[in-house]
């Protein structure tokens, strides 16, 4: 096992927001995303990932799939291997097949999830040793079982979690800071799912900042969460803030707009 393989990445894959993102899924309507602004914010997201030293390829928008900018839900990348997942929302069923050819072009090995189960990438948190998979409204037991077999064959341990019902995706409420430290909302951490790891709790009034991403030496958080920024800086993380207001209108955090891997 290479220390840091869960946050040191040579590459990332992103997909441009589609104009159809105005019809993206959302639990509560807080307004329609402004597509021009979404594109601008997405371009900044890509630029900041490049600033960490990773090479980023940006795929064309997929108009038939309003949520396809959230590319993380359609695949899981572990090192040089990609696993094509089966996103659980009906409007997102076709996203995995649409992404597979790009993964074939890029990755050394591509494995497709077998069976009829569902897994959204947003329900998966990977550390150096463990793959946490959360059961949720999008990820079911059959999907977890099929994915577990694959990730175990790649040398990872699996931890299955019952994601609390108030949380869309397991990773909506957590993110990896380093090989032994996880940032989490209190609600999720209270389940005990991170036993054996150091957990840094998101300030209660800033739990929406929990879905951060660590890429190389940078920790990306959404802008507007000053207590989270201070907390992370006090723990010596280099924090980069990003304004992703338009993605947030579609219940999206930061991790879901990239697939991160090393070739
Ligand atoms: C959805 O509901 O599927 C999208 N509107 C948001 C997906 C966000 N994905 C993620 O956090 N992994």
CSV table of C-alpha atoms and ligand atoms in Angstrom, one decimal:
chain,number,residue,atom,x,y,z
A,1,UNK,CA,0.0,0.0,0.0
A,2,UNK,CA,1.3,3.4,-0.9
A,3,UNK,CA,0.8,6.0,1.8
A,4,UNK,CA,-1.3,8.9,0.4
A,5,UNK,CA,-2.8,7.0,-2.5
A,6,UNK,CA,-6.2,8.2,-1.4
A,7,UNK,CA,-5.3,11.9,-1.9
A,8,UNK,CA,-2.2,12.1,-4.0
A,9,UNK,CA,-3.4,12.2,-7.6
A,10,UNK,CA,-1.7,12.7,-11.0
A,11,UNK,CA,-4.9,13.1,-12.9
A,12,UNK,CA,-8.5,14.1,-12.7
A,13,UNK,CA,-11.5,13.8,-15.1
A,14,UNK,CA,-14.3,16.3,-15.1
A,15,UNK,CA,-17.4,17.0,-17.3
A,16,UNK,CA,-18.7,20.4,-18.2
A,17,UNK,CA,-22.1,21.3,-16.9
A,18,UNK,CA,-24.9,20.8,-19.5
A,19,UNK,CA,-27.4,23.5,-20.3
A,20,UNK,CA,-30.0,20.9,-19.2
A,21,UNK,CA,-28.5,21.2,-15.6
A,22,UNK,CA,-31.3,23.7,-15.0
A,23,UNK,CA,-33.4,20.5,-14.7
A,24,UNK,CA,-31.0,18.7,-12.4
A,25,UNK,CA,-32.3,16.8,-9.4
A,26,UNK,CA,-32.7,18.6,-6.1
A,27,UNK,CA,-34.5,17.8,-2.9
A,28,UNK,CA,-35.7,21.3,-2.2
A,29,UNK,CA,-35.9,24.0,-4.9
A,30,UNK,CA,-33.7,26.9,-3.9
A,31,UNK,CA,-33.5,28.3,-7.4
A,32,UNK,CA,-32.5,27.3,-10.9
A,33,UNK,CA,-28.8,27.2,-11.6
A,34,UNK,CA,-27.5,30.0,-13.8
A,35,UNK,CA,-25.6,28.0,-16.4
A,36,UNK,CA,-23.1,30.7,-17.4
A,37,UNK,CA,-22.2,31.2,-13.8
A,38,UNK,CA,-22.1,27.4,-13.3
A,39,UNK,CA,-19.6,27.1,-16.2
A,40,UNK,CA,-17.5,29.9,-14.8
A,41,UNK,CA,-17.4,28.3,-11.3
A,42,UNK,CA,-16.7,24.9,-12.9
A,43,UNK,CA,-13.8,26.3,-14.9
A,44,UNK,CA,-12.3,27.7,-11.7
A,45,UNK,CA,-12.7,24.3,-10.0
A,46,UNK,CA,-10.8,22.7,-12.8
A,47,UNK,CA,-8.1,25.4,-12.7
A,48,UNK,CA,-7.6,25.0,-9.0
A,49,UNK,CA,-7.2,21.2,-9.3
A,50,UNK,CA,-4.6,21.9,-12.0
A,51,UNK,CA,-2.8,24.2,-9.6
A,52,UNK,CA,-2.2,21.2,-7.3
A,53,UNK,CA,-0.1,19.6,-10.1
A,54,UNK,CA,-2.8,17.2,-11.4
A,55,UNK,CA,-3.5,17.0,-15.1
A,56,UNK,CA,-7.3,17.5,-15.7
A,57,UNK,CA,-9.2,16.4,-18.8
A,58,UNK,CA,-12.6,18.0,-19.2
A,59,UNK,CA,-15.2,16.0,-21.1
A,60,UNK,CA,-18.0,17.6,-23.2
A,61,UNK,CA,-21.3,18.3,-21.6
A,62,UNK,CA,-23.9,15.6,-21.9
A,63,UNK,CA,-27.3,17.3,-22.6
A,64,UNK,CA,-29.5,14.2,-22.1
A,65,UNK,CA,-28.2,13.9,-18.5
A,66,UNK,CA,-28.9,17.1,-16.5
A,67,UNK,CA,-26.8,15.8,-13.5
A,68,UNK,CA,-23.9,14.4,-15.6
A,69,UNK,CA,-21.5,17.2,-14.4
A,70,UNK,CA,-21.5,15.3,-11.2
A,71,UNK,CA,-19.2,12.8,-12.8
A,72,UNK,CA,-18.1,11.1,-9.5
A,73,UNK,CA,-21.5,9.3,-9.2
A,74,UNK,CA,-20.9,7.3,-12.3
A,75,UNK,CA,-17.6,5.7,-11.5
A,76,UNK,CA,-15.0,4.9,-8.8
A,77,UNK,CA,-11.3,5.2,-9.6
A,78,UNK,CA,-8.8,3.3,-7.5
A,79,UNK,CA,-5.3,3.9,-8.7
A,80,UNK,CA,-5.2,2.9,-12.4
A,81,UNK,CA,-8.5,1.0,-12.2
A,82,UNK,CA,-11.9,2.4,-12.9
A,83,UNK,CA,-15.1,0.8,-11.8
A,84,UNK,CA,-18.2,1.8,-13.8
A,85,UNK,CA,-21.0,2.2,-11.3
A,86,UNK,CA,-24.8,2.2,-11.6
A,87,UNK,CA,-26.2,5.6,-10.3
A,88,UNK,CA,-29.5,5.0,-8.5
A,89,UNK,CA,-31.6,7.9,-9.7
A,90,UNK,CA,-33.7,7.0,-12.8
A,91,UNK,CA,-32.8,10.2,-14.7
A,92,UNK,CA,-29.1,9.2,-14.2
A,93,UNK,CA,-29.2,5.6,-15.3
A,94,UNK,CA,-27.5,6.3,-18.7
A,95,UNK,CA,-24.6,8.3,-17.3
A,96,UNK,CA,-22.3,5.3,-16.5
A,97,UNK,CA,-22.5,3.9,-20.1
A,98,UNK,CA,-21.9,7.4,-21.5
A,99,UNK,CA,-18.8,7.7,-19.3
A,100,UNK,CA,-17.3,4.2,-19.9
A,101,UNK,CA,-15.6,5.0,-23.3
A,102,UNK,CA,-13.6,7.9,-21.7
A,103,UNK,CA,-12.6,5.6,-18.9
A,104,UNK,CA,-11.5,2.9,-21.4
A,105,UNK,CA,-9.3,5.6,-23.1
A,106,UNK,CA,-7.7,6.7,-19.9
A,107,UNK,CA,-7.4,4.0,-17.3
A,108,UNK,CA,-5.3,0.8,-17.4
A,109,UNK,CA,-8.3,-1.4,-16.3
A,110,UNK,CA,-12.0,-0.8,-16.4
A,111,UNK,CA,-14.4,-3.1,-14.5
A,112,UNK,CA,-18.2,-2.8,-14.8
A,113,UNK,CA,-20.3,-3.3,-11.7
A,114,UNK,CA,-22.2,-6.6,-12.2
A,115,UNK,CA,-25.8,-7.3,-11.4
A,116,UNK,CA,-28.8,-5.0,-11.1
A,117,UNK,CA,-27.8,-3.2,-7.9
A,118,UNK,CA,-27.2,0.5,-7.6
A,119,UNK,CA,-24.2,2.5,-6.3
A,120,UNK,CA,-23.6,6.3,-6.6
A,121,UNK,CA,-20.0,7.3,-6.3
A,122,UNK,CA,-21.1,9.9,-3.8
A,123,UNK,CA,-21.7,7.1,-1.4
A,124,UNK,CA,-18.1,6.0,-1.5
A,125,UNK,CA,-15.2,7.4,0.6
A,126,UNK,CA,-11.8,5.9,0.0
A,127,UNK,CA,-8.9,6.0,2.3
A,128,UNK,CA,-5.5,4.3,1.8
A,129,UNK,CA,-6.8,1.0,3.2
A,130,UNK,CA,-10.6,1.2,3.4
A,131,UNK,CA,-13.5,1.8,1.1
A,132,UNK,CA,-16.5,3.1,3.0
A,133,UNK,CA,-19.7,2.4,1.1
A,134,UNK,CA,-22.9,4.0,2.5
A,135,UNK,CA,-26.3,2.5,1.9
A,136,UNK,CA,-28.6,5.4,0.9
A,137,UNK,CA,-31.6,6.3,-1.2
A,138,UNK,CA,-29.3,5.9,-4.2
A,139,UNK,CA,-27.1,2.9,-3.2
A,140,UNK,CA,-28.6,-0.5,-2.3
A,141,UNK,CA,-27.4,-3.7,-0.7
A,142,UNK,CA,-27.1,-5.5,-4.1
A,143,UNK,CA,-24.9,-2.7,-5.3
A,144,UNK,CA,-22.8,-2.7,-2.2
A,145,UNK,CA,-22.2,-6.4,-2.4
A,146,UNK,CA,-21.1,-6.3,-6.1
A,147,UNK,CA,-18.8,-3.3,-5.4
A,148,UNK,CA,-17.4,-4.9,-2.3
A,149,UNK,CA,-16.2,-8.0,-4.2
A,150,UNK,CA,-14.4,-5.8,-6.7
A,151,UNK,CA,-12.7,-3.5,-4.2
A,152,UNK,CA,-11.6,-6.4,-2.0
A,153,UNK,CA,-10.0,-8.0,-5.1
A,154,UNK,CA,-8.0,-4.7,-5.5
A,155,UNK,CA,-6.7,-5.0,-2.0
A,156,UNK,CA,-9.0,-2.7,0.0
A,157,UNK,CA,-11.1,-3.5,3.1
A,158,UNK,CA,-14.8,-2.6,2.9
A,159,UNK,CA,-16.9,-0.8,5.5
A,160,UNK,CA,-20.6,-0.7,4.9
A,161,UNK,CA,-22.4,2.1,6.5
A,162,UNK,CA,-26.1,2.9,7.0
A,163,UNK,CA,-26.2,6.5,5.9
A,164,UNK,CA,-28.6,8.5,8.1
A,165,UNK,CA,-31.8,9.2,6.2
A,166,UNK,CA,-31.3,13.0,6.4
A,167,UNK,CA,-28.2,12.7,4.3
A,168,UNK,CA,-28.4,12.4,0.4
A,169,UNK,CA,-25.1,10.7,-0.1
A,170,UNK,CA,-22.7,9.2,2.5
A,171,UNK,CA,-20.0,11.7,1.3
A,172,UNK,CA,-22.4,14.7,1.5
A,173,UNK,CA,-21.4,14.8,5.1
A,174,UNK,CA,-17.7,13.8,5.1
A,175,UNK,CA,-14.4,14.1,3.3
A,176,UNK,CA,-10.9,12.7,3.6
A,177,UNK,CA,-8.2,15.0,5.0
A,178,UNK,CA,-5.3,12.6,5.0
A,179,UNK,CA,-4.6,8.9,5.3
A,180,UNK,CA,-5.7,8.8,8.9
A,181,UNK,CA,-8.1,11.8,9.3
A,182,UNK,CA,-11.7,12.3,8.2
A,183,UNK,CA,-13.7,15.5,8.3
A,184,UNK,CA,-17.3,14.8,9.1
A,185,UNK,CA,-20.6,16.3,10.3
A,186,UNK,CA,-21.5,15.4,13.8
A,187,UNK,CA,-24.6,13.5,12.6
A,188,UNK,CA,-22.6,11.1,10.5
A,189,UNK,CA,-19.7,10.7,12.9
A,190,UNK,CA,-22.2,9.9,15.7
A,191,UNK,CA,-23.0,6.6,13.9
A,192,UNK,CA,-19.5,5.5,14.9
A,193,UNK,CA,-18.7,4.6,11.3
A,194,UNK,CA,-15.2,6.2,11.4
A,195,UNK,CA,-13.9,4.1,14.3
A,196,UNK,CA,-10.1,3.8,14.1
A,197,UNK,CA,-9.7,7.1,12.3
A,198,UNK,CA,-9.1,10.6,13.6
A,199,UNK,CA,-12.2,12.6,13.0
A,200,UNK,CA,-12.4,16.4,12.8
A,201,UNK,CA,-15.9,17.6,13.2
A,202,UNK,CA,-17.4,20.2,11.0
A,203,UNK,CA,-18.7,23.2,13.1
A,204,UNK,CA,-22.4,22.5,13.6
A,205,UNK,CA,-23.6,25.6,11.8
A,206,UNK,CA,-21.2,24.8,8.9
A,207,UNK,CA,-22.0,21.2,8.3
A,208,UNK,CA,-22.6,21.9,4.7
A,209,UNK,CA,-18.8,22.3,4.4
A,210,UNK,CA,-18.3,18.6,5.3
A,211,UNK,CA,-18.0,17.5,1.7
A,212,UNK,CA,-14.5,18.8,1.2
A,213,UNK,CA,-11.8,17.2,-1.1
A,214,UNK,CA,-8.1,16.8,-0.5
A,215,UNK,CA,-6.1,16.8,-3.7
A,216,UNK,CA,-2.3,16.7,-3.3
A,217,UNK,CA,-1.3,19.4,-0.9
A,218,UNK,CA,-4.6,21.3,-1.0
A,219,UNK,CA,-7.9,20.9,0.8
A,220,UNK,CA,-10.8,22.4,-1.2
A,221,UNK,CA,-13.8,23.7,0.7
A,222,UNK,CA,-16.9,25.6,-0.4
A,223,UNK,CA,-16.6,29.4,0.3
A,224,UNK,CA,-18.7,30.9,3.0
A,225,UNK,CA,-17.5,28.6,5.8
A,226,UNK,CA,-15.0,30.7,7.8
A,227,UNK,CA,-15.0,28.5,10.9
A,228,UNK,CA,-14.2,25.5,8.9
A,229,UNK,CA,-11.4,27.3,7.1
A,230,UNK,CA,-9.9,28.4,10.4
A,231,UNK,CA,-10.3,24.9,12.0
A,232,UNK,CA,-8.5,23.3,9.0
A,233,UNK,CA,-5.8,25.9,8.9
A,234,UNK,CA,-5.2,25.4,12.6
A,235,UNK,CA,-4.6,21.8,11.8
A,236,UNK,CA,-2.0,22.8,9.2
A,237,UNK,CA,-4.0,22.0,6.1
A,238,UNK,CA,-3.6,24.3,3.1
A,239,UNK,CA,-7.2,25.4,2.4
A,240,UNK,CA,-8.5,26.6,-1.0
A,241,UNK,CA,-12.0,28.0,-1.1
A,242,UNK,CA,-14.3,27.6,-4.1
A,243,UNK,CA,-17.6,29.3,-4.8
A,244,UNK,CA,-19.8,26.5,-6.2
A,245,UNK,CA,-23.2,28.2,-5.5
A,246,UNK,CA,-24.8,26.9,-8.7
A,247,UNK,CA,-23.8,23.2,-8.0
A,248,UNK,CA,-25.1,23.6,-4.5
A,249,UNK,CA,-28.6,24.4,-5.9
A,250,UNK,CA,-28.5,20.8,-7.1
A,251,UNK,CA,-27.5,19.3,-3.8
A,252,UNK,CA,-23.9,19.0,-4.9
A,253,UNK,CA,-20.7,19.5,-3.0
A,254,UNK,CA,-17.1,19.5,-4.2
A,255,UNK,CA,-16.1,15.9,-4.6
A,256,UNK,CA,-18.8,15.0,-7.1
A,257,UNK,CA,-17.4,17.1,-10.0
A,258,UNK,CA,-14.2,15.2,-10.5
A,259,UNK,CA,-12.9,11.7,-10.7
A,260,UNK,CA,-9.4,11.6,-9.2
A,261,UNK,CA,-6.8,9.0,-9.9
A,262,UNK,CA,-3.1,8.3,-10.5
A,263,UNK,CA,-1.6,6.8,-13.6
B,1,LIG,C1,-28.3,14.3,-7.7
B,1,LIG,O1,-29.3,14.5,-6.9
B,1,LIG,O2,-27.9,13.2,-8.1
B,1,LIG,C2,-27.5,15.5,-8.1
B,1,LIG,N1,-28.4,16.6,-8.3
B,1,LIG,C3,-26.5,15.9,-7.1
B,1,LIG,C4,-25.4,14.8,-7.1
B,1,LIG,C5,-24.3,15.1,-6.1
B,1,LIG,N2,-23.4,14.1,-6.1
B,1,LIG,C6,-22.6,13.9,-5.1
B,1,LIG,O3,-22.6,14.6,-4.1
B,1,LIG,N3,-21.8,12.8,-5.2
